[in-house]
Amino acid sequence: MAKTVAEIRAINEAGSYHADWASLSQMPVPKWFRQAKFGIFTHWGLYTVPEYSNEWYSRNMYIKGMPAYEHHIKTYGPQRDFGYKDLIPLFTAPKFDPNEWVALFKKAGAQYYFPVAEHHDGFQMYQSDLSHYNAAEMGPHRDIIGELRQAALDAGLHFCTSNHRAEHWWFMSHGKEFDSDIKEPLHKGDFYWPAMPEPNNQDLYSKPYPTTEYLDDWLMRVCELIDHYQPEMLYFDWWIQHEAFKPYLKEMTAYYYNRATEWGKNVGICYKYDALAWDDGIPDVERGGFEQQKPFYWQTDTAIANNSWCYTDDLDYKDTNEILISLLDAVAKNGNLLLNVGPRADGSIAETDRRILGEIGDWLSVNGEGIYGSTCWKLFGEGPTNIKEGMFQDLSGLHYGSQDIRYTANHGNVYAYILNPEGKTAVTLTAFRAFDDADQPAFHAPIKDVVQLGSAPVDWHIDAAGLQVTINATDANRPLGLKIIVE
């Protein structure tokens, strides 16, 4: 294990992967990731203690005019007397049971698990030699990431983790604008350090630049995670696309890939906003996706609620069907779904989250054969409704109907998922319409049978409009799966 930045660079110089994009592009997307399709994300940390607003509480409680600013004063007192750091003793997590969490996620059908190791607030959820502000030394006095890793591996899930520290360069800075507990001088090792002025966070060249001291610390923290927990996948939130991070991203990626080679594992990095070179990791689209199939593999991450990634007392939960449609749309377009759940501050998982996860698992136990291990078909789907390309598009409130179909291929079969059966007893798949010299269908080969997943073979025939299939009604208009068995 590397103990210094110099040692990280020396390992990379001697390893198979070097800190340049051409070398790093040789790591393929892990096969297990392409087959898994569905994972669980958890945002849990100090920001959950107030159970208010969202996971940006540590920033917003220091901005006058923000609801979190007023809430903090009303609940805890002025920020000069009770700052964000004073939430640490309240974060004791008496109900945290890693095995219970992971059992719930596995029952939901997840194949991999991504707990957040460090969020923008800078509190590490793992044992660290680089800062005393971590969950093993403070708060719950437990190595949260270590316990979750062991629980995931024991349950047969792939263990992954994420780091969101890049934004900590500026995340706490507004506390310097009034009389709060965030005061200069701040030094490396201080919880709030460095709290620099907040830039235009989409400006790739914004100043003040992160310093070498800060970037070295960022690199060491990520490499410590890599060495101690051996994740099969890393995830990074935005702002690492800033120009200052580029050489450090290359060093970190090379170190990760070299260490994985020693472990005998294929690993990958999920990233946003073109932070990595195009073929050096896995593009991630937050709360969104693509309009068409893509030749590259990708992931969308979204949350079980529309208004926060952590648990709050006013979550706007998504409907289970909406989440299942997001999964089907991603898989049909050559991607995965990473679904976030926010545990409560005490370590328990709320009943609504449990219900939704249970419903997802029930659906996947019936319909998963066209999901897990599948590939995209020649068409991603058909119908009038389709998400617009880009981030945050799953907040647009699309209404899918029985004409909206998503296709996958697996086991030599084609799978068609009707996104919202609308209580109907028959559907038409236009991609399979009868061959016409003037209008060739997407599929033109003998079909042996059509089976409704979880049911039985159903009546079908092909005419000029398409494959006409009789279906059995399902509860709650869940997406309905059909297996088209080819001769």
PDB file of N, CA, C and O in Angstrom, residues 83 123 227 256 363 373:
ATOM      1  N   GLY A  83     -22.349  24.365  15.407  1.00  0.00           N
ATOM      2  CA  GLY A  83     -22.061  24.255  13.988  1.00  0.00           C
ATOM      3  C   GLY A  83     -22.296  22.844  13.477  1.00  0.00           C
ATOM      4  O   GLY A  83     -22.788  21.961  14.197  1.00  0.00           O
ATOM      5  N   PHE A 123     -16.830  14.176   6.160  1.00  0.00           N
ATOM      6  CA  PHE A 123     -16.820  13.201   7.240  1.00  0.00           C
ATOM      7  C   PHE A 123     -16.717  11.807   6.639  1.00  0.00           C
ATOM      8  O   PHE A 123     -17.591  11.367   5.890  1.00  0.00           O
ATOM      9  N   ASP A 227      -7.082   0.749  -1.087  1.00  0.00           N
ATOM     10  CA  ASP A 227      -6.243  -0.245  -0.416  1.00  0.00           C
ATOM     11  C   ASP A 227      -6.973  -0.977   0.701  1.00  0.00           C
ATOM     12  O   ASP A 227      -6.836  -2.190   0.858  1.00  0.00           O
ATOM     13  N   TYR A 256      -5.546   2.530  -8.972  1.00  0.00           N
ATOM     14  CA  TYR A 256      -6.678   1.614  -8.781  1.00  0.00           C
ATOM     15  C   TYR A 256      -6.567   0.407  -9.711  1.00  0.00           C
ATOM     16  O   TYR A 256      -6.709  -0.748  -9.286  1.00  0.00           O
ATOM     17  N   TRP A 363     -41.081  -7.989  -8.310  1.00  0.00           N
ATOM     18  CA  TRP A 363     -41.204  -7.889  -9.765  1.00  0.00           C
ATOM     19  C   TRP A 363     -40.014  -8.564 -10.449  1.00  0.00           C
ATOM     20  O   TRP A 363     -40.182  -9.313 -11.425  1.00  0.00           O
ATOM     21  N   GLY A 373     -27.987 -10.273 -17.030  1.00  0.00           N
ATOM     22  CA  GLY A 373     -27.197 -10.934 -18.061  1.00  0.00           C
ATOM     23  C   GLY A 373     -27.635 -10.647 -19.477  1.00  0.00           C
ATOM     24  O   GLY A 373     -27.087 -11.220 -20.429  1.00  0.00           O
TER      25      GLY A 373
END
